[in-house]
mmCIF file of C-alpha atoms in Angstrom:
data_model
loop_
_atom_site.group_PDB
_atom_site.id
_atom_site.type_symbol
_atom_site.label_atom_id
_atom_site.label_comp_id
_atom_site.label_asym_id
_atom_site.label_seq_id
_atom_site.Cartn_x
_atom_site.Cartn_y
_atom_site.Cartn_z
ATOM 1 C CA GLY B 1306 114.163 14.350 201.898
ATOM 2 C CA GLU B 1307 115.397 17.830 202.531
ATOM 3 C CA ASP B 1308 118.153 18.288 205.098
ATOM 4 C CA VAL B 1309 118.563 21.588 206.947
ATOM 5 C CA GLU B 1310 121.495 21.973 209.330
ATOM 6 C CA GLN B 1311 122.455 24.570 211.911
ATOM 7 C CA SER B 1312 125.045 24.861 214.630
ATOM 8 C CA LEU B 1313 123.511 24.228 218.039
ATOM 9 C CA PHE B 1314 124.818 27.068 220.186
ATOM 10 C CA LEU B 1315 126.001 30.673 219.873
ATOM 11 C CA SER B 1316 127.020 33.030 222.636
ATOM 12 C CA VAL B 1317 127.617 36.774 222.128
ATOM 13 C CA ARG B 1318 128.022 39.863 224.272
ATOM 14 C CA GLU B 1319 125.280 42.442 224.411
ATOM 15 C CA GLY B 1320 125.803 45.086 221.725
ATOM 16 C CA ASP B 1321 127.820 42.802 219.455
ATOM 17 C CA SER B 1322 126.537 41.329 216.202
ATOM 18 C CA SER B 1323 125.298 37.745 216.042
ATOM 19 C CA VAL B 1324 125.554 35.588 212.944
ATOM 20 C CA ILE B 1325 123.535 32.384 212.764
ATOM 21 C CA ASN B 1326 124.272 30.033 209.893
ATOM 22 C CA CYS B 1327 122.225 27.405 208.094
ATOM 23 C CA THR B 1328 122.844 25.006 205.211
ATOM 24 C CA TYR B 1329 120.213 23.234 203.153
ATOM 25 C CA THR B 1330 120.213 20.652 200.405
ATOM 26 C CA ASP B 1331 117.262 21.427 198.098
ATOM 27 C CA SER B 1332 118.371 23.894 195.451
ATOM 28 C CA SER B 1333 114.814 24.583 194.237
ATOM 29 C CA SER B 1334 113.449 26.150 197.429
ATOM 30 C CA THR B 1335 111.346 29.209 196.656
ATOM 31 C CA TYR B 1336 111.511 30.895 200.048
ATOM 32 C CA LEU B 1337 113.825 30.455 203.021
ATOM 33 C CA TYR B 1338 112.757 31.518 206.470
ATOM 34 C CA TRP B 1339 114.042 32.467 209.893
ATOM 35 C CA TYR B 1340 111.917 31.844 212.971
ATOM 36 C CA LYS B 1341 112.533 32.679 216.642
ATOM 37 C CA GLN B 1342 111.297 30.555 219.534
ATOM 38 C CA GLU B 1343 111.339 31.734 223.121
ATOM 39 C CA PRO B 1344 110.931 29.273 226.022
ATOM 40 C CA GLY B 1345 107.438 27.825 226.214
ATOM 41 C CA ALA B 1346 106.241 29.658 223.127
ATOM 42 C CA GLY B 1347 105.510 28.945 219.498
ATOM 43 C CA LEU B 1348 107.579 30.104 216.555
ATOM 44 C CA GLN B 1349 107.684 33.757 215.599
ATOM 45 C CA LEU B 1350 108.328 34.543 211.940
ATOM 46 C CA LEU B 1351 111.298 36.930 211.884
ATOM 47 C CA THR B 1352 111.993 37.335 208.206
ATOM 48 C CA TYR B 1353 112.199 35.441 204.961
ATOM 49 C CA ILE B 1354 113.988 35.761 201.656
ATOM 50 C CA PHE B 1355 112.919 34.889 198.152
ATOM 51 C CA SER B 1356 115.324 32.528 196.474
ATOM 52 C CA ASN B 1357 116.227 34.980 193.682
ATOM 53 C CA MET B 1358 117.561 37.495 196.221
ATOM 54 C CA ASP B 1359 121.049 37.585 197.709
ATOM 55 C CA MET B 1360 120.325 39.834 200.664
ATOM 56 C CA LYS B 1361 117.424 41.240 202.624
ATOM 57 C CA GLN B 1362 117.650 43.805 205.396
ATOM 58 C CA ASP B 1363 114.921 44.469 207.932
ATOM 59 C CA GLN B 1364 115.913 46.868 210.746
ATOM 60 C CA ARG B 1365 118.504 44.986 212.866
ATOM 61 C CA LEU B 1366 118.177 41.812 210.815
ATOM 62 C CA THR B 1367 120.154 41.002 207.671
ATOM 63 C CA VAL B 1368 119.630 37.785 205.738
ATOM 64 C CA LEU B 1369 122.271 36.595 203.292
ATOM 65 C CA LEU B 1370 121.611 33.810 200.793
ATOM 66 C CA ASN B 1371 124.318 32.022 198.835
ATOM 67 C CA LYS B 1372 122.433 29.704 196.483
ATOM 68 C CA LYS B 1373 125.584 28.229 195.001
ATOM 69 C CA ASP B 1374 126.750 26.993 198.396
ATOM 70 C CA LYS B 1375 123.155 26.488 199.697
ATOM 71 C CA HIS B 1376 124.011 28.635 202.689
ATOM 72 C CA LEU B 1377 121.709 30.996 204.557
ATOM 73 C CA SER B 1378 122.701 33.320 207.372
ATOM 74 C CA LEU B 1379 120.943 35.656 209.775
ATOM 75 C CA ARG B 1380 122.848 38.617 211.197
ATOM 76 C CA ILE B 1381 121.424 40.428 214.209
ATOM 77 C CA ALA B 1382 123.020 43.826 214.760
ATOM 78 C CA ASP B 1383 123.394 45.318 218.244
ATOM 79 C CA THR B 1384 122.259 42.094 219.899
ATOM 80 C CA GLN B 1385 120.164 42.591 223.041
ATOM 81 C CA THR B 1386 119.371 40.265 225.954
ATOM 82 C CA GLY B 1387 115.823 40.002 224.591
ATOM 83 C CA ASP B 1388 117.275 38.334 221.513
ATOM 84 C CA SER B 1389 118.222 35.275 223.583
ATOM 85 C CA ALA B 1390 116.148 32.442 222.086
ATOM 86 C CA ILE B 1391 116.328 29.518 219.687
ATOM 87 C CA TYR B 1392 116.502 30.459 216.028
ATOM 88 C CA PHE B 1393 115.306 28.105 213.302
ATOM 89 C CA CYS B 1394 115.887 28.297 209.596
ATOM 90 C CA ALA B 1395 113.352 26.598 207.337
ATOM 91 C CA ASP B 1396 112.752 26.021 203.690
ATOM 92 C CA THR B 1397 110.237 24.340 201.476
ATOM 93 C CA ALA B 1398 111.410 21.469 199.310
ATOM 94 C CA SER B 1399 109.947 21.569 195.811
ATOM 95 C CA ASN B 1400 109.216 17.864 195.537
ATOM 96 C CA THR B 1401 107.028 17.855 198.645
ATOM 97 C CA GLY B 1402 104.770 20.767 197.813
ATOM 98 C CA ASN B 1403 104.657 23.269 200.617
ATOM 99 C CA GLN B 1404 106.071 21.164 203.421
ATOM 100 C CA PHE B 1405 108.392 23.176 205.655
ATOM 101 C CA TYR B 1406 111.686 21.629 206.702
ATOM 102 C CA PHE B 1407 113.240 23.040 209.849
ATOM 103 C CA GLY B 1408 116.773 22.897 211.112
ATOM 104 C CA THR B 1409 117.540 21.715 214.647
ATOM 105 C CA GLY B 1410 117.720 25.295 215.859
ATOM 106 C CA THR B 1411 120.549 27.500 217.162
ATOM 107 C CA SER B 1412 120.342 28.535 220.796
ATOM 108 C CA LEU B 1413 121.534 32.136 221.080
ATOM 109 C CA THR B 1414 122.679 33.345 224.484
ATOM 110 C CA VAL B 1415 123.337 37.055 224.933
ATOM 111 C CA ILE B 1416 125.692 37.907 227.785
ATOM 112 C CA PRO B 1417 125.038 41.282 229.460
ATOM 113 C CA ASP I 1339 94.078 41.039 214.584
ATOM 114 C CA ALA I 1340 94.134 37.733 216.419
ATOM 115 C CA GLY I 1341 96.972 35.393 215.597
ATOM 116 C CA VAL I 1342 96.791 31.632 215.301
ATOM 117 C CA THR I 1343 95.033 30.230 218.354
ATOM 118 C CA GLN I 1344 95.384 26.685 219.625
ATOM 119 C CA SER I 1345 93.532 24.799 222.317
ATOM 120 C CA PRO I 1346 94.086 23.429 224.797
ATOM 121 C CA THR I 1347 97.449 24.864 225.851
ATOM 122 C CA HIS I 1348 98.361 21.842 227.937
ATOM 123 C CA LEU I 1349 97.046 18.300 228.013
ATOM 124 C CA ILE I 1350 97.925 15.192 229.985
ATOM 125 C CA LYS I 1351 96.858 11.787 228.691
ATOM 126 C CA THR I 1352 97.730 8.166 229.346
ATOM 127 C CA ARG I 1353 98.967 5.569 226.890
ATOM 128 C CA GLY I 1354 96.284 4.168 224.597
ATOM 129 C CA GLN I 1355 93.999 7.174 224.885
ATOM 130 C CA HIS I 1356 92.873 9.452 222.075
ATOM 131 C CA VAL I 1357 93.404 13.211 221.812
ATOM 132 C CA THR I 1358 91.979 16.044 219.682
ATOM 133 C CA LEU I 1359 93.859 19.312 219.272
ATOM 134 C CA ARG I 1360 92.259 22.400 217.774
ATOM 135 C CA CYS I 1361 93.525 25.321 215.750
ATOM 136 C CA SER I 1362 91.979 28.557 214.498
ATOM 137 C CA PRO I 1363 93.957 30.266 211.739
ATOM 138 C CA ILE I 1364 94.509 33.960 211.233
ATOM 139 C CA SER I 1365 91.448 35.537 209.631
ATOM 140 C CA GLY I 1366 91.692 35.239 205.857
ATOM 141 C CA HIS I 1367 94.187 32.379 205.917
ATOM 142 C CA LYS I 1368 92.995 29.291 204.097
ATOM 143 C CA SER I 1369 95.876 26.924 204.772
ATOM 144 C CA VAL I 1370 96.662 25.181 208.041
ATOM 145 C CA SER I 1371 99.667 23.005 208.802
ATOM 146 C CA TRP I 1372 100.453 20.852 211.822
ATOM 147 C CA TYR I 1373 103.900 20.160 213.274
ATOM 148 C CA GLN I 1374 105.268 18.060 216.105
ATOM 149 C CA GLN I 1375 108.179 19.468 218.076
ATOM 150 C CA VAL I 1376 109.964 17.117 220.416
ATOM 151 C CA LEU I 1377 112.090 18.749 223.106
ATOM 152 C CA GLY I 1378 115.438 19.867 221.731
ATOM 153 C CA GLN I 1379 114.514 19.420 218.073
ATOM 154 C CA GLY I 1380 113.053 21.442 215.246
ATOM 155 C CA PRO I 1381 109.386 21.054 214.277
ATOM 156 C CA GLN I 1382 108.506 18.039 212.118
ATOM 157 C CA PHE I 1383 105.779 18.367 209.512
ATOM 158 C CA ILE I 1384 102.642 16.272 210.057
ATOM 159 C CA PHE I 1385 99.902 17.609 207.735
ATOM 160 C CA GLN I 1386 98.958 20.518 205.560
ATOM 161 C CA TYR I 1387 95.400 21.417 204.557
ATOM 162 C CA TYR I 1388 94.256 23.989 202.056
ATOM 163 C CA GLU I 1389 90.620 24.727 201.296
ATOM 164 C CA LYS I 1390 89.625 21.676 203.352
ATOM 165 C CA GLU I 1391 91.737 19.294 201.297
ATOM 166 C CA GLU I 1392 94.882 17.517 202.453
ATOM 167 C CA ARG I 1393 97.843 18.892 200.511
ATOM 168 C CA GLY I 1394 100.693 17.198 202.286
ATOM 169 C CA ARG I 1395 101.451 14.492 204.815
ATOM 170 C CA GLY I 1396 104.673 13.925 206.717
ATOM 171 C CA ASN I 1397 106.194 10.662 207.855
ATOM 172 C CA PHE I 1398 103.801 9.928 210.707
ATOM 173 C CA PRO I 1399 101.778 6.754 211.373
ATOM 174 C CA ASP I 1400 98.095 6.401 210.531
ATOM 175 C CA ARG I 1401 97.279 7.038 214.190
ATOM 176 C CA PHE I 1402 97.602 10.698 213.254
ATOM 177 C CA SER I 1403 94.766 12.269 211.293
ATOM 178 C CA ALA I 1404 93.464 15.757 210.697
ATOM 179 C CA ARG I 1405 90.734 17.689 209.007
ATOM 180 C CA GLN I 1406 89.888 21.261 208.093
ATOM 181 C CA PHE I 1407 86.440 22.758 208.474
ATOM 182 C CA PRO I 1408 84.551 25.201 206.206
ATOM 183 C CA ASN I 1409 85.631 28.100 208.456
ATOM 184 C CA TYR I 1410 89.271 26.966 207.895
ATOM 185 C CA SER I 1411 89.804 25.886 211.492
ATOM 186 C CA SER I 1412 91.410 22.497 211.924
ATOM 187 C CA GLU I 1413 91.655 19.515 214.235
ATOM 188 C CA LEU I 1414 94.524 17.102 214.728
ATOM 189 C CA ASN I 1415 93.564 13.705 216.100
ATOM 190 C CA VAL I 1416 95.943 11.149 217.546
ATOM 191 C CA ASN I 1417 94.751 7.655 218.464
ATOM 192 C CA ALA I 1418 96.339 4.977 220.651
ATOM 193 C CA LEU I 1419 98.726 7.430 222.270
ATOM 194 C CA LEU I 1420 102.300 6.331 222.933
ATOM 195 C CA LEU I 1421 104.855 7.781 225.324
ATOM 196 C CA GLY I 1422 106.779 9.023 222.286
ATOM 197 C CA ASP I 1423 103.868 11.237 221.271
ATOM 198 C CA SER I 1424 104.750 13.591 224.131
ATOM 199 C CA ALA I 1425 105.658 16.846 222.384
ATOM 200 C CA LEU I 1426 104.635 20.385 221.572
ATOM 201 C CA TYR I 1427 102.101 20.334 218.718
ATOM 202 C CA LEU I 1428 102.206 23.467 216.631
ATOM 203 C CA CYS I 1429 99.660 24.767 214.184
ATOM 204 C CA ALA I 1430 100.576 27.269 211.492
ATOM 205 C CA SER I 1431 98.411 29.152 209.036
ATOM 206 C CA SER I 1432 99.128 30.928 205.783
ATOM 207 C CA LEU I 1433 97.186 32.653 203.045
ATOM 208 C CA SER I 1434 97.896 29.738 200.769
ATOM 209 C CA GLY I 1435 100.140 26.762 201.243
ATOM 210 C CA SER I 1436 103.154 28.424 199.641
ATOM 211 C CA GLN I 1437 103.063 31.661 201.643
ATOM 212 C CA PRO I 1438 104.956 32.305 204.912
ATOM 213 C CA GLN I 1439 103.475 30.390 207.804
ATOM 214 C CA HIS I 1440 102.495 31.977 211.114
ATOM 215 C CA PHE I 1441 102.524 29.782 214.195
ATOM 216 C CA GLY I 1442 100.387 29.515 217.272
ATOM 217 C CA ASP I 1443 101.859 28.939 220.733
ATOM 218 C CA GLY I 1444 101.178 25.222 220.531
ATOM 219 C CA THR I 1445 99.596 22.531 222.655
ATOM 220 C CA ARG I 1446 101.923 20.787 225.100
ATOM 221 C CA LEU I 1447 100.893 17.119 225.180
ATOM 222 C CA SER I 1448 102.253 14.878 227.912
ATOM 223 C CA ILE I 1449 101.673 11.128 227.866
ATOM 224 C CA LEU I 1450 101.949 9.226 231.139
#
């Protein structure tokens, strides 16, 4: 099946940029997603990118997609303490219909 | 507009019992998916339903079953509960199965 990998932890200072990375194995994914999960809560859809795009910007968020290397990244500009959470990337593998595959999540800690 | 709503928010059961979890999708969404999230891991796909038909099933035992009703709400049933079923159960809805999924806050199930 599809394999989605992320680094487990990231720590940044408030005001700096954060970059969260993700690699995936299925080259035929149509959409790739970023979700945010705060303690005790469900997943909040942050942004997503269509597979024929290289970049998508949405306010403080920038998503970069390198299809050749199967690498997805999420950049958060001017990171705030409220951005501290777990971030998941997800994609849908073509051979399993619309099943979402999630990474293990990256725990972002923002230091004041 | 109301988001995805799940009930109950918390549930405590003992081994061998049965549990039913409920989900109401965002108005207009016809697809519902269920995920299991064990502490420290990303969500794992259990089922997807679209227009009351099962469209996908993850690698879970037959003790897990689900259904979708004419109003697009859904139930997840788990029989013969095991300690390992303790997890956060997340429901997500989308316009159709291939569109971005929006998550509820989940049901925290604890098995004693």
